[in-house]
Amino acid sequence: MSFSTHFSHAITRRPAASIIAGLRAVDTGTPDLALMQAHHAAYVATLRETGATVVELGPLEAFPDSVFVEDTALCLPQGAVIMRPGAPSRLGEATEMAPHLAALYGQVVAISGADSYIEGGDILVTEREILVGRSARTNAAGIAELTRLVAPWGHPVREVHTPPGVLHFKTDCSLLDTDTVLSTTRLSASGCFDGYRVIDVAEGEEAAANSIRFNDLVLVPAGFPRTRDAIIAAGFTVREIGNSECAKLDGGMSCLSLRFTPKP
Ligand code: CIR
């Protein structure tokens, strides 16, 4: 079973009421907490439907963006790496996540350099390598530190670039199977997926690129029918999940969970 698409566990965190103060590149309106909670519940239920154990953490009011747990850690079979988010308001979220990962993993290490910044949203794990996009949140020092930490676990890191104006590398791509990536054309045009099969996100549906393969399902944000149909046509089983409220905060399917299978 592929460790980059099949997982025994996920960790999620319920949205806090403070989510209305979450970070966003452009203000497109205040997120509706009740609707976000309903979407979040559907997301968690879908992960569970695949047979995975989902640890649902409680809301953290002190951290408006804490529903986006993906940015706090990188989870590999051999161990977890606690991130150092580049957004100052999010630094403490990583510390909050560490004990939950320590409960499930034998090895938990952390990005610790004062000048190192890296967020999970910039990291795409595939069967053969880990791609990390430099972005406004992830810098060269953070990538260098991650490279050193995961080398003993046998994972090579390749530095790539997040397109300008795009929050995270994975805002624009997802892994669908060991060799197949879903990507916006503005990202794949950089050549970073040469050697992979690429399914293009339909023009005008760029927000659908942040989908996730989770066991036998692909979770796709609702409202992007041409991309959904392209994924189905390629042979995948799709579930559409409402994402209108997280989208107001530049969040999508990957941001809402940590997905992993800890090695015993
Ligand atoms: C932020 O700007 O940090 C949050 N509003 C959105 C984080 C989305 N996370 C992700 O793509 N992994």
mmCIF file of C-alpha atoms and ligand atoms in Angstrom:
data_model
loop_
_atom_site.group_PDB
_atom_site.id
_atom_site.type_symbol
_atom_site.label_atom_id
_atom_site.label_comp_id
_atom_site.label_asym_id
_atom_site.label_seq_id
_atom_site.Cartn_x
_atom_site.Cartn_y
_atom_site.Cartn_z
ATOM 1 C CA MET A 1 0.000 0.000 0.000
ATOM 2 C CA SER A 2 1.349 3.425 -0.895
ATOM 3 C CA PHE A 3 2.251 5.616 2.084
ATOM 4 C CA SER A 4 1.514 8.757 0.074
ATOM 5 C CA THR A 5 -2.135 7.916 -0.696
ATOM 6 C CA HIS A 6 -3.244 5.381 1.927
ATOM 7 C CA PHE A 7 -3.447 6.213 5.608
ATOM 8 C CA SER A 8 -4.571 4.577 8.826
ATOM 9 C CA HIS A 9 -4.966 7.899 10.671
ATOM 10 C CA ALA A 10 -5.898 11.539 10.304
ATOM 11 C CA ILE A 11 -5.919 14.424 12.756
ATOM 12 C CA THR A 12 -8.378 17.296 12.351
ATOM 13 C CA ARG A 13 -9.323 20.254 14.543
ATOM 14 C CA ARG A 14 -12.806 21.744 14.775
ATOM 15 C CA PRO A 15 -13.060 25.369 13.655
ATOM 16 C CA ALA A 16 -13.019 27.967 16.439
ATOM 17 C CA ALA A 17 -15.447 30.911 16.598
ATOM 18 C CA SER A 18 -12.355 33.113 16.179
ATOM 19 C CA ILE A 19 -12.112 31.789 12.587
ATOM 20 C CA ILE A 20 -13.693 35.064 11.470
ATOM 21 C CA ALA A 21 -10.292 36.650 12.238
ATOM 22 C CA GLY A 22 -8.417 34.083 10.126
ATOM 23 C CA LEU A 23 -5.736 35.171 7.656
ATOM 24 C CA ARG A 24 -6.754 35.798 4.052
ATOM 25 C CA ALA A 25 -5.091 37.289 0.992
ATOM 26 C CA VAL A 26 -8.251 39.064 -0.169
ATOM 27 C CA ASP A 27 -11.362 39.753 1.890
ATOM 28 C CA THR A 28 -14.306 38.069 0.175
ATOM 29 C CA GLY A 29 -16.601 38.112 3.224
ATOM 30 C CA THR A 30 -16.820 36.803 6.761
ATOM 31 C CA PRO A 31 -16.867 33.011 7.057
ATOM 32 C CA ASP A 32 -20.129 31.579 8.405
ATOM 33 C CA LEU A 33 -19.107 29.407 11.383
ATOM 34 C CA ALA A 34 -22.194 27.158 11.347
ATOM 35 C CA LEU A 35 -21.773 26.387 7.654
ATOM 36 C CA MET A 36 -18.058 25.788 8.115
ATOM 37 C CA GLN A 37 -18.821 23.389 10.975
ATOM 38 C CA ALA A 38 -21.260 21.483 8.735
ATOM 39 C CA HIS A 39 -18.682 21.226 5.935
ATOM 40 C CA HIS A 40 -16.040 20.170 8.455
ATOM 41 C CA ALA A 41 -18.293 17.428 9.850
ATOM 42 C CA ALA A 42 -18.892 16.101 6.318
ATOM 43 C CA TYR A 43 -15.141 16.121 5.698
ATOM 44 C CA VAL A 44 -14.390 14.160 8.877
ATOM 45 C CA ALA A 45 -17.206 11.674 8.161
ATOM 46 C CA THR A 46 -15.799 11.077 4.676
ATOM 47 C CA LEU A 47 -12.311 10.370 6.015
ATOM 48 C CA ARG A 48 -13.846 7.927 8.529
ATOM 49 C CA GLU A 49 -15.881 6.244 5.790
ATOM 50 C CA THR A 50 -12.618 4.992 4.277
ATOM 51 C CA GLY A 51 -11.853 3.074 7.450
ATOM 52 C CA ALA A 52 -9.325 5.495 8.934
ATOM 53 C CA THR A 53 -9.130 6.510 12.587
ATOM 54 C CA VAL A 54 -9.748 10.267 12.768
ATOM 55 C CA VAL A 55 -8.604 12.103 15.896
ATOM 56 C CA GLU A 56 -10.753 15.226 16.132
ATOM 57 C CA LEU A 57 -9.191 17.907 18.298
ATOM 58 C CA GLY A 58 -11.222 20.654 19.959
ATOM 59 C CA PRO A 59 -11.277 24.264 18.751
ATOM 60 C CA LEU A 60 -8.430 26.582 19.746
ATOM 61 C CA GLU A 61 -9.877 30.067 20.118
ATOM 62 C CA ALA A 62 -6.439 31.666 20.556
ATOM 63 C CA PHE A 63 -5.500 30.583 17.023
ATOM 64 C CA PRO A 64 -8.062 31.664 14.407
ATOM 65 C CA ASP A 65 -6.459 29.568 11.630
ATOM 66 C CA SER A 66 -6.002 26.427 13.732
ATOM 67 C CA VAL A 67 -8.611 24.432 11.754
ATOM 68 C CA PHE A 68 -5.915 24.279 9.035
ATOM 69 C CA VAL A 69 -3.874 21.620 10.870
ATOM 70 C CA GLU A 70 -1.885 20.561 7.826
ATOM 71 C CA ASP A 71 0.443 23.513 8.246
ATOM 72 C CA THR A 72 1.633 22.406 11.701
ATOM 73 C CA ALA A 73 3.461 19.171 10.833
ATOM 74 C CA LEU A 74 4.761 16.795 8.192
ATOM 75 C CA CYS A 75 3.776 13.206 8.928
ATOM 76 C CA LEU A 76 5.798 10.379 7.384
ATOM 77 C CA PRO A 77 5.643 6.670 8.218
ATOM 78 C CA GLN A 78 8.888 6.848 10.201
ATOM 79 C CA GLY A 79 8.090 9.941 12.241
ATOM 80 C CA ALA A 80 6.612 13.419 12.349
ATOM 81 C CA VAL A 81 8.293 16.783 11.852
ATOM 82 C CA ILE A 82 6.788 19.770 13.660
ATOM 83 C CA MET A 83 6.796 22.805 11.348
ATOM 84 C CA ARG A 84 7.682 26.465 12.031
ATOM 85 C CA PRO A 85 4.867 28.382 10.280
ATOM 86 C CA GLY A 86 5.943 31.540 8.488
ATOM 87 C CA ALA A 87 2.789 33.365 9.594
ATOM 88 C CA PRO A 88 3.623 34.776 13.069
ATOM 89 C CA SER A 89 0.022 34.340 14.278
ATOM 90 C CA ARG A 90 0.263 30.604 13.502
ATOM 91 C CA LEU A 91 3.604 29.718 15.156
ATOM 92 C CA GLY A 92 1.941 28.524 18.383
ATOM 93 C CA GLU A 93 -0.328 26.102 16.509
ATOM 94 C CA ALA A 94 2.638 23.827 15.819
ATOM 95 C CA THR A 95 3.486 23.623 19.526
ATOM 96 C CA GLU A 96 -0.137 22.712 20.251
ATOM 97 C CA MET A 97 0.024 19.833 17.766
ATOM 98 C CA ALA A 98 3.275 18.247 19.020
ATOM 99 C CA PRO A 99 1.860 16.237 21.973
ATOM 100 C CA HIS A 100 -0.903 14.749 19.812
ATOM 101 C CA LEU A 101 1.676 13.429 17.365
ATOM 102 C CA ALA A 102 3.953 12.240 20.173
ATOM 103 C CA ALA A 103 1.050 10.077 21.371
ATOM 104 C CA LEU A 104 0.926 8.265 18.022
ATOM 105 C CA TYR A 105 4.544 8.278 16.856
ATOM 106 C CA GLY A 106 7.821 6.952 18.222
ATOM 107 C CA GLN A 107 9.786 9.786 16.638
ATOM 108 C CA VAL A 108 8.780 13.445 16.617
ATOM 109 C CA VAL A 109 11.374 16.037 15.613
ATOM 110 C CA ALA A 110 10.984 19.755 14.999
ATOM 111 C CA ILE A 111 12.130 22.557 12.724
ATOM 112 C CA SER A 112 13.860 24.776 15.256
ATOM 113 C CA GLY A 113 16.139 27.331 13.568
ATOM 114 C CA ALA A 114 15.198 30.904 14.462
ATOM 115 C CA ASP A 115 15.387 31.812 10.760
ATOM 116 C CA SER A 116 13.702 28.631 9.468
ATOM 117 C CA TYR A 117 10.114 28.862 8.275
ATOM 118 C CA ILE A 118 8.087 26.114 6.666
ATOM 119 C CA GLU A 119 4.378 25.215 6.519
ATOM 120 C CA GLY A 120 2.851 21.835 5.680
ATOM 121 C CA GLY A 121 0.797 23.348 2.866
ATOM 122 C CA ASP A 122 4.000 23.806 0.892
ATOM 123 C CA ILE A 123 4.907 20.108 1.087
ATOM 124 C CA LEU A 124 3.769 17.404 -1.348
ATOM 125 C CA VAL A 125 4.832 13.883 -0.371
ATOM 126 C CA THR A 126 5.018 11.373 -3.199
ATOM 127 C CA GLU A 127 6.258 7.795 -3.169
ATOM 128 C CA ARG A 128 9.638 8.796 -4.591
ATOM 129 C CA GLU A 129 10.362 12.246 -3.124
ATOM 130 C CA ILE A 130 9.152 15.171 -1.068
ATOM 131 C CA LEU A 131 8.527 18.362 -3.053
ATOM 132 C CA VAL A 132 8.682 21.595 -1.059
ATOM 133 C CA GLY A 133 7.605 24.886 -2.585
ATOM 134 C CA ARG A 134 9.339 28.058 -1.521
ATOM 135 C CA SER A 135 6.654 30.608 -0.774
ATOM 136 C CA ALA A 136 5.890 33.622 1.396
ATOM 137 C CA ARG A 137 5.536 31.094 4.271
ATOM 138 C CA THR A 138 8.390 28.680 3.534
ATOM 139 C CA ASN A 139 12.012 29.750 3.130
ATOM 140 C CA ALA A 140 15.302 28.170 2.079
ATOM 141 C CA ALA A 141 16.452 27.693 5.697
ATOM 142 C CA GLY A 142 13.253 25.832 6.551
ATOM 143 C CA ILE A 143 13.632 23.574 3.514
ATOM 144 C CA ALA A 144 17.298 22.897 4.319
ATOM 145 C CA GLU A 145 16.408 21.925 7.877
ATOM 146 C CA LEU A 146 13.608 19.637 6.716
ATOM 147 C CA THR A 147 15.984 18.012 4.224
ATOM 148 C CA ARG A 148 18.424 17.154 7.034
ATOM 149 C CA LEU A 149 15.693 15.852 9.346
ATOM 150 C CA VAL A 150 14.058 13.457 6.873
ATOM 151 C CA ALA A 151 17.256 12.166 5.182
ATOM 152 C CA PRO A 152 17.788 9.411 7.801
ATOM 153 C CA TRP A 153 14.232 8.218 7.077
ATOM 154 C CA GLY A 154 15.112 7.770 3.385
ATOM 155 C CA HIS A 155 13.114 10.653 1.899
ATOM 156 C CA PRO A 156 14.866 12.932 -0.627
ATOM 157 C CA VAL A 157 13.627 16.541 -0.702
ATOM 158 C CA ARG A 158 13.343 18.567 -3.914
ATOM 159 C CA GLU A 159 12.924 22.332 -3.660
ATOM 160 C CA VAL A 160 10.425 23.805 -6.096
ATOM 161 C CA HIS A 161 8.569 27.108 -6.369
ATOM 162 C CA THR A 162 5.065 28.079 -5.362
ATOM 163 C CA PRO A 163 3.650 30.384 -8.078
ATOM 164 C CA PRO A 164 3.738 34.088 -7.160
ATOM 165 C CA GLY A 165 0.608 35.223 -5.348
ATOM 166 C CA VAL A 166 -0.377 31.633 -4.456
ATOM 167 C CA LEU A 167 -0.450 30.881 -0.718
ATOM 168 C CA HIS A 168 1.016 27.377 -0.679
ATOM 169 C CA PHE A 169 2.491 24.887 -3.171
ATOM 170 C CA LYS A 170 -0.440 22.542 -2.543
ATOM 171 C CA THR A 171 -2.942 25.336 -3.071
ATOM 172 C CA ASP A 172 -2.231 24.456 -6.714
ATOM 173 C CA CYS A 173 -1.733 20.670 -6.725
ATOM 174 C CA SER A 174 -2.516 17.311 -5.157
ATOM 175 C CA LEU A 175 -1.279 13.754 -5.493
ATOM 176 C CA LEU A 176 -3.932 11.393 -6.890
ATOM 177 C CA ASP A 177 -1.894 8.192 -7.021
ATOM 178 C CA THR A 178 1.786 7.287 -6.861
ATOM 179 C CA ASP A 179 2.430 8.695 -10.355
ATOM 180 C CA THR A 180 -0.449 11.110 -10.926
ATOM 181 C CA VAL A 181 -0.726 14.730 -9.892
ATOM 182 C CA LEU A 182 -3.685 17.094 -10.223
ATOM 183 C CA SER A 183 -2.299 20.562 -10.953
ATOM 184 C CA THR A 184 -3.111 24.013 -12.185
ATOM 185 C CA THR A 185 -1.426 24.765 -15.466
ATOM 186 C CA ARG A 186 0.278 27.832 -13.933
ATOM 187 C CA LEU A 187 2.124 25.426 -11.608
ATOM 188 C CA SER A 188 2.775 22.471 -13.931
ATOM 189 C CA ALA A 189 4.126 24.898 -16.576
ATOM 190 C CA SER A 190 7.192 25.298 -14.344
ATOM 191 C CA GLY A 191 8.129 21.691 -15.180
ATOM 192 C CA CYS A 192 8.122 20.645 -11.527
ATOM 193 C CA PHE A 193 6.010 17.556 -12.324
ATOM 194 C CA ASP A 194 8.092 16.264 -15.230
ATOM 195 C CA GLY A 195 8.112 12.470 -14.854
ATOM 196 C CA TYR A 196 4.619 12.403 -13.332
ATOM 197 C CA ARG A 197 1.294 12.026 -15.119
ATOM 198 C CA VAL A 198 -0.480 15.377 -14.757
ATOM 199 C CA ILE A 199 -4.235 15.932 -14.815
ATOM 200 C CA ASP A 200 -4.951 19.597 -15.486
ATOM 201 C CA VAL A 201 -7.421 21.532 -13.387
ATOM 202 C CA ALA A 202 -9.986 23.130 -15.712
ATOM 203 C CA GLU A 203 -9.363 26.791 -16.527
ATOM 204 C CA GLY A 204 -11.251 28.987 -14.073
ATOM 205 C CA GLU A 205 -11.457 26.130 -11.539
ATOM 206 C CA GLU A 206 -7.986 26.633 -10.005
ATOM 207 C CA ALA A 207 -9.366 26.249 -6.460
ATOM 208 C CA ALA A 208 -10.153 22.591 -7.228
ATOM 209 C CA ALA A 209 -6.420 21.811 -7.305
ATOM 210 C CA ASN A 210 -6.395 21.578 -3.529
ATOM 211 C CA SER A 211 -8.022 18.150 -3.342
ATOM 212 C CA ILE A 212 -6.801 15.069 -1.478
ATOM 213 C CA ARG A 213 -6.454 11.401 -2.230
ATOM 214 C CA PHE A 214 -7.370 9.622 1.001
ATOM 215 C CA ASN A 215 -7.463 5.838 0.763
ATOM 216 C CA ASP A 216 -9.955 4.898 -1.961
ATOM 217 C CA LEU A 217 -11.514 8.350 -2.283
ATOM 218 C CA VAL A 218 -10.526 11.703 -3.741
ATOM 219 C CA LEU A 219 -12.051 14.584 -1.762
ATOM 220 C CA VAL A 220 -12.681 17.519 -4.077
ATOM 221 C CA PRO A 221 -14.119 20.906 -3.080
ATOM 222 C CA ALA A 222 -17.691 21.252 -4.344
ATOM 223 C CA GLY A 223 -18.461 23.569 -7.246
ATOM 224 C CA PHE A 224 -15.845 22.621 -9.835
ATOM 225 C CA PRO A 225 -17.684 20.214 -12.165
ATOM 226 C CA ARG A 226 -15.220 20.118 -15.062
ATOM 227 C CA THR A 227 -12.294 19.210 -12.818
ATOM 228 C CA ARG A 228 -14.433 16.715 -10.878
ATOM 229 C CA ASP A 229 -15.395 15.027 -14.137
ATOM 230 C CA ALA A 230 -11.773 14.911 -15.325
ATOM 231 C CA ILE A 231 -10.759 13.142 -12.102
ATOM 232 C CA ILE A 232 -13.644 10.670 -12.434
ATOM 233 C CA ALA A 233 -12.768 10.071 -16.093
ATOM 234 C CA ALA A 234 -9.244 9.167 -14.991
ATOM 235 C CA GLY A 235 -10.717 6.364 -12.892
ATOM 236 C CA PHE A 236 -10.885 7.835 -9.382
ATOM 237 C CA THR A 237 -13.817 7.781 -6.944
ATOM 238 C CA VAL A 238 -14.678 11.357 -6.038
ATOM 239 C CA ARG A 239 -16.485 12.878 -3.059
ATOM 240 C CA GLU A 240 -17.401 16.564 -3.232
ATOM 241 C CA ILE A 241 -17.173 18.444 0.052
ATOM 242 C CA GLY A 242 -18.485 21.963 0.646
ATOM 243 C CA ASN A 243 -15.587 24.389 1.044
ATOM 244 C CA SER A 244 -17.145 27.833 0.548
ATOM 245 C CA GLU A 245 -16.258 29.083 4.040
ATOM 246 C CA CYS A 246 -12.682 27.781 4.241
ATOM 247 C CA ALA A 247 -12.110 29.162 0.733
ATOM 248 C CA LYS A 248 -12.690 32.676 2.149
ATOM 249 C CA LEU A 249 -9.521 32.026 4.181
ATOM 250 C CA ASP A 250 -7.542 30.453 1.333
ATOM 251 C CA GLY A 251 -8.067 26.954 2.746
ATOM 252 C CA GLY A 252 -9.014 23.750 0.951
ATOM 253 C CA MET A 253 -9.181 19.985 1.333
ATOM 254 C CA SER A 254 -5.538 19.315 2.233
ATOM 255 C CA CYS A 255 -5.332 22.046 4.879
ATOM 256 C CA LEU A 256 -7.970 20.430 7.082
ATOM 257 C CA SER A 257 -6.093 17.272 8.083
ATOM 258 C CA LEU A 258 -2.820 15.584 8.844
ATOM 259 C CA ARG A 259 -2.857 12.186 7.142
ATOM 260 C CA PHE A 260 -0.490 9.360 8.072
ATOM 261 C CA THR A 261 0.241 5.748 8.950
ATOM 262 C CA PRO A 262 2.726 5.622 11.798
ATOM 263 C CA LYS A 263 5.112 2.647 11.566
ATOM 264 C CA PRO A 264 4.745 0.475 14.660
HETATM 265 C C1 CIR B 1 -3.525 30.933 6.286
HETATM 266 O O1 CIR B 1 -3.424 31.953 5.586
HETATM 267 O O2 CIR B 1 -2.560 30.463 6.868
HETATM 268 C C2 CIR B 1 -4.861 30.274 6.429
HETATM 269 N N1 CIR B 1 -5.889 31.265 6.355
HETATM 270 C C3 CIR B 1 -5.075 29.236 5.347
HETATM 271 C C4 CIR B 1 -4.143 28.064 5.469
HETATM 272 C C5 CIR B 1 -4.392 27.053 4.423
HETATM 273 N N2 CIR B 1 -3.544 25.919 4.619
HETATM 274 C C6 CIR B 1 -3.087 25.142 3.665
HETATM 275 O O3 CIR B 1 -3.258 25.420 2.490
HETATM 276 N N3 CIR B 1 -2.350 24.094 4.016
#
